[in-house]
mmCIF file of C-alpha atoms in Angstrom:
data_model
loop_
_atom_site.group_PDB
_atom_site.id
_atom_site.type_symbol
_atom_site.label_atom_id
_atom_site.label_comp_id
_atom_site.label_asym_id
_atom_site.label_seq_id
_atom_site.Cartn_x
_atom_site.Cartn_y
_atom_site.Cartn_z
ATOM 1 C CA MET L 273 0.000 0.000 0.000
ATOM 2 C CA THR L 274 1.487 3.327 -1.090
ATOM 3 C CA THR L 275 1.336 6.421 1.071
ATOM 4 C CA GLU L 276 1.173 9.958 -0.267
ATOM 5 C CA LYS L 277 3.994 12.331 0.516
ATOM 6 C CA ILE L 278 2.782 15.226 2.653
ATOM 7 C CA TYR L 279 4.496 18.586 2.200
ATOM 8 C CA ASN L 280 4.639 21.125 5.005
ATOM 9 C CA PHE L 281 3.088 23.998 3.049
ATOM 10 C CA MET L 282 1.776 25.732 6.144
ATOM 11 C CA GLY L 283 5.252 25.739 7.666
ATOM 12 C CA LEU L 284 6.074 28.495 5.164
ATOM 13 C CA ARG L 285 2.815 30.396 5.614
ATOM 14 C CA LYS L 286 4.476 33.372 7.356
ATOM 15 C CA ILE L 287 7.078 33.701 4.608
ATOM 16 C CA ALA L 288 4.317 33.424 1.995
ATOM 17 C CA ALA L 289 2.283 36.087 3.806
ATOM 18 C CA ALA L 290 5.289 38.439 3.865
ATOM 19 C CA PHE L 291 5.887 37.778 0.154
ATOM 20 C CA SER L 292 2.238 38.505 -0.727
ATOM 21 C CA ILE L 293 2.138 41.665 1.392
ATOM 22 C CA THR L 294 5.340 42.916 -0.277
ATOM 23 C CA LEU L 295 3.936 42.333 -3.773
ATOM 24 C CA LEU L 296 0.666 44.009 -2.832
ATOM 25 C CA LEU L 297 2.425 47.052 -1.365
ATOM 26 C CA ILE L 298 4.553 47.427 -4.512
ATOM 27 C CA SER L 299 1.459 47.069 -6.708
ATOM 28 C CA VAL L 300 -0.652 49.562 -4.762
ATOM 29 C CA ALA L 301 2.215 52.075 -4.556
ATOM 30 C CA SER L 302 2.874 51.842 -8.287
ATOM 31 C CA LEU L 303 -0.824 52.173 -9.109
ATOM 32 C CA ALA L 304 -1.050 55.241 -6.861
ATOM 33 C CA ILE L 305 2.109 56.889 -8.236
ATOM 34 C CA ASN L 306 2.391 55.724 -11.852
ATOM 35 C CA GLY L 307 -1.127 54.541 -12.578
ATOM 36 C CA LEU L 308 -1.865 52.375 -15.600
ATOM 37 C CA LYS L 309 -0.768 53.149 -19.130
ATOM 38 C CA PHE L 310 -4.198 52.984 -20.713
ATOM 39 C CA GLY L 311 -4.439 52.078 -24.380
ATOM 40 C CA LEU L 312 -6.621 53.770 -26.989
ATOM 41 C CA ASP L 313 -9.621 51.719 -25.892
ATOM 42 C CA PHE L 314 -9.668 53.798 -22.706
ATOM 43 C CA THR L 315 -7.958 57.101 -23.535
ATOM 44 C CA GLY L 316 -9.118 57.739 -27.082
ATOM 45 C CA GLY L 317 -6.916 58.372 -30.094
ATOM 46 C CA SER L 318 -6.554 57.812 -33.822
ATOM 47 C CA LEU L 319 -6.739 54.590 -35.815
ATOM 48 C CA ILE L 320 -5.115 54.521 -39.236
ATOM 49 C CA GLU L 321 -5.187 51.543 -41.582
ATOM 50 C CA VAL L 322 -2.709 51.427 -44.461
ATOM 51 C CA GLY L 323 -2.715 48.848 -47.243
ATOM 52 C CA TYR L 324 0.558 47.559 -48.740
ATOM 53 C CA GLN L 325 0.998 45.580 -51.939
ATOM 54 C CA GLN L 326 3.701 43.392 -50.397
ATOM 55 C CA GLU L 327 4.301 42.363 -46.805
ATOM 56 C CA PRO L 328 6.178 45.245 -45.097
ATOM 57 C CA ASP L 329 8.742 45.332 -42.303
ATOM 58 C CA LEU L 330 6.901 46.383 -39.135
ATOM 59 C CA ASN L 331 10.091 47.563 -37.436
ATOM 60 C CA GLY L 332 10.844 49.757 -40.449
ATOM 61 C CA ILE L 333 7.369 51.305 -40.201
ATOM 62 C CA ARG L 334 7.883 52.010 -36.507
ATOM 63 C CA ASP L 335 11.258 53.647 -37.210
ATOM 64 C CA LYS L 336 9.732 55.939 -39.844
ATOM 65 C CA LEU L 337 6.913 56.984 -37.524
ATOM 66 C CA GLN L 338 9.299 57.655 -34.632
ATOM 67 C CA GLN L 339 11.514 59.794 -36.858
ATOM 68 C CA ALA L 340 8.401 61.745 -37.869
ATOM 69 C CA GLY L 341 7.580 62.436 -34.210
ATOM 70 C CA TYR L 342 4.957 59.712 -33.591
ATOM 71 C CA GLU L 343 6.843 57.976 -30.787
ATOM 72 C CA ASP L 344 3.829 56.358 -29.134
ATOM 73 C CA ALA L 345 2.499 54.781 -32.335
ATOM 74 C CA ILE L 346 1.508 51.109 -32.100
ATOM 75 C CA VAL L 347 1.978 49.209 -35.369
ATOM 76 C CA GLN L 348 0.507 45.775 -36.025
ATOM 77 C CA THR L 349 -0.935 43.672 -38.816
ATOM 78 C CA PHE L 350 -4.701 43.686 -39.215
ATOM 79 C CA GLY L 351 -6.392 40.724 -40.876
ATOM 80 C CA SER L 352 -3.567 40.002 -43.337
ATOM 81 C CA PRO L 353 0.203 40.674 -43.516
ATOM 82 C CA VAL L 354 -0.322 43.530 -46.014
ATOM 83 C CA ASP L 355 -2.922 45.362 -43.924
ATOM 84 C CA ILE L 356 -1.252 47.549 -41.280
ATOM 85 C CA LEU L 357 -3.115 49.113 -38.375
ATOM 86 C CA ILE L 358 -1.508 52.110 -36.659
ATOM 87 C CA ARG L 359 -2.820 53.360 -33.318
ATOM 88 C CA MET L 360 -1.838 56.762 -31.956
ATOM 89 C CA GLY L 361 -2.827 58.577 -28.773
ATOM 90 C CA VAL L 362 -3.051 61.967 -30.475
ATOM 91 C CA ALA L 363 -5.865 64.470 -30.938
ATOM 92 C CA HIS L 364 -8.197 63.987 -33.878
ATOM 93 C CA ASP L 365 -7.014 65.456 -37.159
ATOM 94 C CA PRO L 366 -8.831 64.676 -40.439
ATOM 95 C CA LYS L 367 -5.525 65.093 -42.283
ATOM 96 C CA LEU L 368 -3.526 62.798 -39.971
ATOM 97 C CA GLY L 369 -4.082 59.779 -42.202
ATOM 98 C CA ASP L 370 -2.721 61.584 -45.270
ATOM 99 C CA THR L 371 0.290 62.820 -43.284
ATOM 100 C CA VAL L 372 1.100 59.319 -42.023
ATOM 101 C CA LEU L 373 0.607 57.890 -45.518
ATOM 102 C CA GLN L 374 3.117 60.365 -46.960
ATOM 103 C CA THR L 375 5.593 59.512 -44.188
ATOM 104 C CA LEU L 376 5.358 55.791 -44.898
ATOM 105 C CA GLN L 377 5.361 56.241 -48.678
ATOM 106 C CA SER L 378 8.771 57.938 -48.620
ATOM 107 C CA GLY L 379 11.431 55.478 -49.676
ATOM 108 C CA GLU L 380 8.886 52.836 -50.705
ATOM 109 C CA THR L 381 8.755 51.405 -54.211
ATOM 110 C CA GLN L 382 5.272 49.931 -53.752
ATOM 111 C CA GLU L 383 2.082 51.974 -53.748
ATOM 112 C CA LEU L 384 0.410 52.434 -50.349
ATOM 113 C CA THR L 385 -3.317 52.965 -49.782
ATOM 114 C CA LEU L 386 -5.029 54.770 -46.932
ATOM 115 C CA ARG L 387 -8.002 52.581 -45.990
ATOM 116 C CA ARG L 388 -9.120 54.079 -42.719
ATOM 117 C CA ASN L 389 -8.617 57.196 -40.607
ATOM 118 C CA GLU L 390 -10.833 57.064 -37.519
ATOM 119 C CA TYR L 391 -10.914 58.515 -34.044
ATOM 120 C CA VAL L 392 -11.963 56.825 -30.794
ATOM 121 C CA GLY L 393 -13.312 59.468 -28.454
ATOM 122 C CA ALA L 394 -12.106 59.744 -24.857
ATOM 123 C CA GLN L 395 -15.716 59.696 -23.632
ATOM 124 C CA VAL L 396 -16.170 56.202 -25.064
ATOM 125 C CA GLY L 397 -12.944 55.145 -23.380
ATOM 126 C CA GLU L 398 -14.084 56.537 -20.030
ATOM 127 C CA GLU L 399 -17.364 54.609 -20.223
ATOM 128 C CA LEU L 400 -15.528 51.417 -21.120
ATOM 129 C CA ARG L 401 -13.181 51.907 -18.165
ATOM 130 C CA GLU L 402 -16.040 52.374 -15.715
ATOM 131 C CA GLN L 403 -18.019 49.427 -17.071
ATOM 132 C CA GLY L 404 -14.927 47.220 -16.995
ATOM 133 C CA GLY L 405 -14.231 48.113 -13.372
ATOM 134 C CA LEU L 406 -17.853 47.503 -12.392
ATOM 135 C CA GLY L 407 -17.735 44.174 -14.217
ATOM 136 C CA MET L 408 -14.735 43.103 -12.148
ATOM 137 C CA LEU L 409 -16.361 44.144 -8.857
ATOM 138 C CA LEU L 410 -19.560 42.327 -9.799
ATOM 139 C CA ALA L 411 -17.563 39.191 -10.640
ATOM 140 C CA LEU L 412 -15.843 39.253 -7.236
ATOM 141 C CA PHE L 413 -19.161 39.767 -5.446
ATOM 142 C CA MET L 414 -20.830 36.868 -7.264
ATOM 143 C CA VAL L 415 -17.846 34.662 -6.469
ATOM 144 C CA MET L 416 -18.168 35.515 -2.777
ATOM 145 C CA VAL L 417 -21.890 34.684 -2.780
ATOM 146 C CA TYR L 418 -21.352 31.389 -4.620
ATOM 147 C CA VAL L 419 -18.518 30.160 -2.390
ATOM 148 C CA ALA L 420 -20.392 31.143 0.783
ATOM 149 C CA PHE L 421 -23.401 29.154 -0.431
ATOM 150 C CA ARG L 422 -21.369 26.218 -1.741
ATOM 151 C CA PHE L 423 -18.926 25.925 1.178
ATOM 152 C CA GLN L 424 -18.889 28.280 4.144
ATOM 153 C CA LEU L 425 -18.416 32.003 4.849
ATOM 154 C CA LYS L 426 -14.754 31.601 5.853
ATOM 155 C CA PHE L 427 -14.042 29.845 2.551
ATOM 156 C CA SER L 428 -15.821 32.695 0.767
ATOM 157 C CA ILE L 429 -13.619 35.320 2.435
ATOM 158 C CA GLY L 430 -10.501 33.283 1.629
ATOM 159 C CA ALA L 431 -11.467 32.819 -2.032
ATOM 160 C CA VAL L 432 -12.306 36.487 -2.624
ATOM 161 C CA THR L 433 -9.131 37.604 -0.829
ATOM 162 C CA ALA L 434 -7.095 35.318 -3.104
ATOM 163 C CA LEU L 435 -8.843 36.687 -6.210
ATOM 164 C CA ALA L 436 -8.351 40.318 -5.143
ATOM 165 C CA HIS L 437 -4.704 39.456 -4.403
ATOM 166 C CA ASP L 438 -4.261 38.082 -7.945
ATOM 167 C CA VAL L 439 -5.992 40.996 -9.672
ATOM 168 C CA LEU L 440 -4.012 43.648 -7.756
ATOM 169 C CA ILE L 441 -0.687 41.970 -8.511
ATOM 170 C CA VAL L 442 -1.474 41.682 -12.244
ATOM 171 C CA LEU L 443 -2.496 45.367 -12.312
ATOM 172 C CA GLY L 444 0.654 46.243 -10.372
ATOM 173 C CA PHE L 445 2.783 44.317 -12.877
ATOM 174 C CA PHE L 446 1.370 46.385 -15.753
ATOM 175 C CA SER L 447 1.768 49.571 -13.732
ATOM 176 C CA VAL L 448 5.399 48.939 -12.740
ATOM 177 C CA LEU L 449 6.473 48.038 -16.299
ATOM 178 C CA GLN L 450 4.112 50.612 -17.871
ATOM 179 C CA LEU L 451 2.734 48.109 -20.361
ATOM 180 C CA ASP L 452 -0.311 49.121 -22.413
ATOM 181 C CA PHE L 453 -3.551 48.329 -20.615
ATOM 182 C CA ASP L 454 -6.400 47.842 -23.088
ATOM 183 C CA LEU L 455 -9.589 45.811 -23.341
ATOM 184 C CA THR L 456 -7.722 42.592 -24.164
ATOM 185 C CA VAL L 457 -5.779 42.921 -20.887
ATOM 186 C CA LEU L 458 -9.017 43.583 -19.007
ATOM 187 C CA ALA L 459 -10.459 40.424 -20.576
ATOM 188 C CA ALA L 460 -7.353 38.532 -19.441
ATOM 189 C CA ILE L 461 -7.819 39.750 -15.858
ATOM 190 C CA LEU L 462 -11.415 38.496 -15.876
ATOM 191 C CA ALA L 463 -10.098 35.171 -17.196
ATOM 192 C CA VAL L 464 -7.552 35.111 -14.354
ATOM 193 C CA ILE L 465 -10.422 35.467 -11.877
ATOM 194 C CA GLY L 466 -12.076 32.391 -13.370
ATOM 195 C CA TYR L 467 -8.860 30.389 -13.475
ATOM 196 C CA SER L 468 -7.835 31.242 -9.922
ATOM 197 C CA LEU L 469 -11.348 30.569 -8.638
ATOM 198 C CA ASN L 470 -11.358 27.122 -10.253
ATOM 199 C CA ASP L 471 -8.087 26.232 -8.525
ATOM 200 C CA THR L 472 -9.294 27.616 -5.194
ATOM 201 C CA ILE L 473 -12.570 25.661 -5.401
ATOM 202 C CA VAL L 474 -10.703 22.400 -6.015
ATOM 203 C CA VAL L 475 -8.450 22.996 -3.002
ATOM 204 C CA SER L 476 -11.375 24.135 -0.824
ATOM 205 C CA ASP L 477 -13.382 21.044 -1.705
ATOM 206 C CA ARG L 478 -10.521 18.789 -0.631
ATOM 207 C CA ILE L 479 -10.025 20.776 2.597
ATOM 208 C CA ARG L 480 -13.696 20.414 3.473
ATOM 209 C CA GLU L 481 -13.622 16.692 2.703
ATOM 210 C CA ASN L 482 -10.546 16.138 4.892
ATOM 211 C CA PHE L 483 -11.975 18.160 7.778
ATOM 212 C CA ARG L 484 -14.884 15.722 7.817
ATOM 213 C CA ARG L 485 -12.675 12.655 7.386
ATOM 214 C CA MET L 486 -9.680 13.527 9.620
ATOM 215 C CA ARG L 487 -11.660 14.529 12.715
ATOM 216 C CA LYS L 488 -8.798 14.143 15.200
ATOM 217 C CA SER L 489 -6.234 16.128 13.164
ATOM 218 C CA GLU L 490 -5.294 19.764 13.652
ATOM 219 C CA PRO L 491 -6.322 22.359 10.998
ATOM 220 C CA ILE L 492 -2.713 22.971 9.861
ATOM 221 C CA GLU L 493 -2.163 19.232 9.365
ATOM 222 C CA ILE L 494 -5.398 18.984 7.371
ATOM 223 C CA MET L 495 -4.312 21.936 5.212
ATOM 224 C CA ASN L 496 -0.967 20.272 4.457
ATOM 225 C CA VAL L 497 -2.637 16.987 3.537
ATOM 226 C CA SER L 498 -5.233 18.689 1.324
ATOM 227 C CA LEU L 499 -2.694 20.866 -0.495
ATOM 228 C CA SER L 500 -0.383 17.874 -1.026
ATOM 229 C CA GLN L 501 -3.225 15.812 -2.467
ATOM 230 C CA THR L 502 -4.182 18.512 -4.977
ATOM 231 C CA LEU L 503 -0.597 19.570 -5.806
ATOM 232 C CA GLY L 504 -0.214 17.230 -8.777
ATOM 233 C CA ARG L 505 -3.444 18.387 -10.415
ATOM 234 C CA THR L 506 -2.571 22.044 -9.771
ATOM 235 C CA LEU L 507 0.921 21.790 -11.268
ATOM 236 C CA VAL L 508 -0.153 19.845 -14.363
ATOM 237 C CA THR L 509 -2.970 22.305 -15.102
ATOM 238 C CA SER L 510 -0.761 25.343 -14.550
ATOM 239 C CA LEU L 511 2.214 24.084 -16.551
ATOM 240 C CA THR L 512 0.147 23.088 -19.590
ATOM 241 C CA THR L 513 -1.628 26.457 -19.501
ATOM 242 C CA LEU L 514 1.667 28.340 -19.167
ATOM 243 C CA LEU L 515 3.127 26.514 -22.189
ATOM 244 C CA VAL L 516 0.239 27.702 -24.360
ATOM 245 C CA LEU L 517 0.496 31.252 -23.039
ATOM 246 C CA VAL L 518 4.251 31.420 -23.654
ATOM 247 C CA ALA L 519 3.622 30.383 -27.259
ATOM 248 C CA LEU L 520 0.951 33.085 -27.615
ATOM 249 C CA ALA L 521 3.220 35.758 -26.118
ATOM 250 C CA VAL L 522 6.161 34.853 -28.357
ATOM 251 C CA PHE L 523 4.410 34.057 -31.640
ATOM 252 C CA GLY L 524 0.975 35.668 -31.308
ATOM 253 C CA GLY L 525 1.964 39.164 -32.359
ATOM 254 C CA GLU L 526 1.380 42.555 -30.763
ATOM 255 C CA MET L 527 -2.404 42.385 -30.874
ATOM 256 C CA ILE L 528 -2.608 39.666 -28.193
ATOM 257 C CA PHE L 529 0.746 40.224 -26.482
ATOM 258 C CA GLY L 530 -0.759 42.119 -23.540
ATOM 259 C CA PHE L 531 -3.490 39.491 -23.208
ATOM 260 C CA ALA L 532 -0.932 36.665 -23.090
ATOM 261 C CA VAL L 533 1.362 38.465 -20.624
ATOM 262 C CA ALA L 534 -1.526 39.280 -18.271
ATOM 263 C CA LEU L 535 -2.615 35.642 -18.294
ATOM 264 C CA LEU L 536 0.962 34.443 -17.775
ATOM 265 C CA VAL L 537 1.339 36.563 -14.666
ATOM 266 C CA GLY L 538 -2.198 35.741 -13.538
ATOM 267 C CA VAL L 539 -1.852 31.967 -13.901
ATOM 268 C CA PHE L 540 1.478 31.973 -12.083
ATOM 269 C CA ILE L 541 0.289 34.118 -9.183
ATOM 270 C CA GLY L 542 -3.126 32.391 -9.159
ATOM 271 C CA THR L 543 -1.490 28.993 -8.694
ATOM 272 C CA TYR L 544 0.523 30.407 -5.808
ATOM 273 C CA SER L 545 -2.520 32.044 -4.197
ATOM 274 C CA SER L 546 -4.658 28.914 -4.397
ATOM 275 C CA ILE L 547 -1.957 27.087 -2.409
ATOM 276 C CA TYR L 548 -1.037 29.768 0.104
ATOM 277 C CA VAL L 549 -3.304 32.821 0.203
ATOM 278 C CA ALA L 550 -6.709 31.116 0.501
ATOM 279 C CA ALA L 551 -5.394 28.505 2.959
ATOM 280 C CA ASN L 552 -3.581 31.185 4.975
ATOM 281 C CA ILE L 553 -6.791 33.187 5.306
ATOM 282 C CA LEU L 554 -8.642 30.094 6.531
ATOM 283 C CA ILE L 555 -6.018 29.568 9.243
ATOM 284 C CA LEU L 556 -6.201 33.256 10.258
ATOM 285 C CA LEU L 557 -10.006 33.040 10.476
ATOM 286 C CA GLY L 558 -9.713 30.035 12.773
ATOM 287 C CA ILE L 559 -11.297 27.394 10.565
ATOM 288 C CA CYS L 560 -12.158 24.281 12.566
ATOM 289 C CA LYS L 561 -14.052 21.042 12.161
ATOM 290 C CA GLU L 562 -17.138 22.521 13.857
ATOM 291 C CA ASP L 563 -17.486 24.862 10.852
ATOM 292 C CA LEU L 564 -17.785 21.978 8.414
ATOM 293 C CA ILE L 565 -18.925 18.835 10.224
ATOM 294 C CA PRO L 566 -22.709 18.499 10.578
ATOM 295 C CA PRO L 567 -23.773 18.137 14.218
ATOM 296 C CA GLU L 568 -24.288 14.565 15.299
ATOM 297 C CA LYS L 569 -27.805 13.515 16.225
ATOM 298 C CA PRO L 570 -28.483 12.582 19.865
ATOM 299 C CA ASP L 571 -28.893 8.898 20.569
ATOM 300 C CA GLY L 572 -32.584 9.355 21.141
ATOM 301 C CA ASP L 573 -32.997 10.766 17.649
ATOM 302 C CA GLU L 574 -31.688 7.678 15.912
ATOM 303 C CA ILE L 575 -34.019 5.432 13.958
ATOM 304 C CA ASP L 576 -37.099 4.563 15.965
ATOM 305 C CA GLU L 577 -37.567 0.873 16.690
ATOM 306 C CA MET L 578 -40.500 -0.872 15.091
ATOM 307 C CA PRO L 579 -43.255 -1.887 17.543
#
């Protein structure tokens, strides 16, 4: 008969708590000082689409735009390799498209075509930002209600704390490095909430099961057993997901780069939080078997004897 190896996860809970608090302080400080570098989806700006006859060099296009004074221009393919989308955080100018077209046409032997010159208003971006933030808060609230109903209030507090921990650290990562924060990154953060919640629910379910099965064990011992039993599933899921995300970040192009990076950070920190943050919160809240084990019936309430 084989016995499972039990790891002393909770023996490092104070170190893990210090690590999480440090990351959260850095994230909150950076968000307060630097803020987020919002993309055009939130701030407004100009969208210019240029058609090439042959596949162009994107780095060459960026160099030309920077030399012309458009240093914040984002250049990416759109639909096909010969369709180039240029995003700029500049005020609306009906002649901007023609000016950019002339800049790119210089030195080119092929004929370029201006296909689109549009402007995304800042008011639209502000509404999107507010709705996105409300969507995240609503998601966290619904998670708290579900976990409280499905498990117990202490599990609900632990799960929501872990999710808030993950979201703040991902936002802090984008704030510290000043990476563009657009709607694709917001979508990735919502996906991180779902991924982290799934991991936390699996761990919580095993903790609840072991509290009912290991009635004479201490809470820390039960936590270690539960986390050790789910470790293999957690690592396999996380590693396979990370492999896909690395491929997307490296080969997916600029359009989904922010999405892939946000998910990479989120999956990594979400795996960590499902092991340490949620379980740490349960220990701090004093989880015990009385919270999870149904009360035993008195002897007199057992099955009545037949006359």
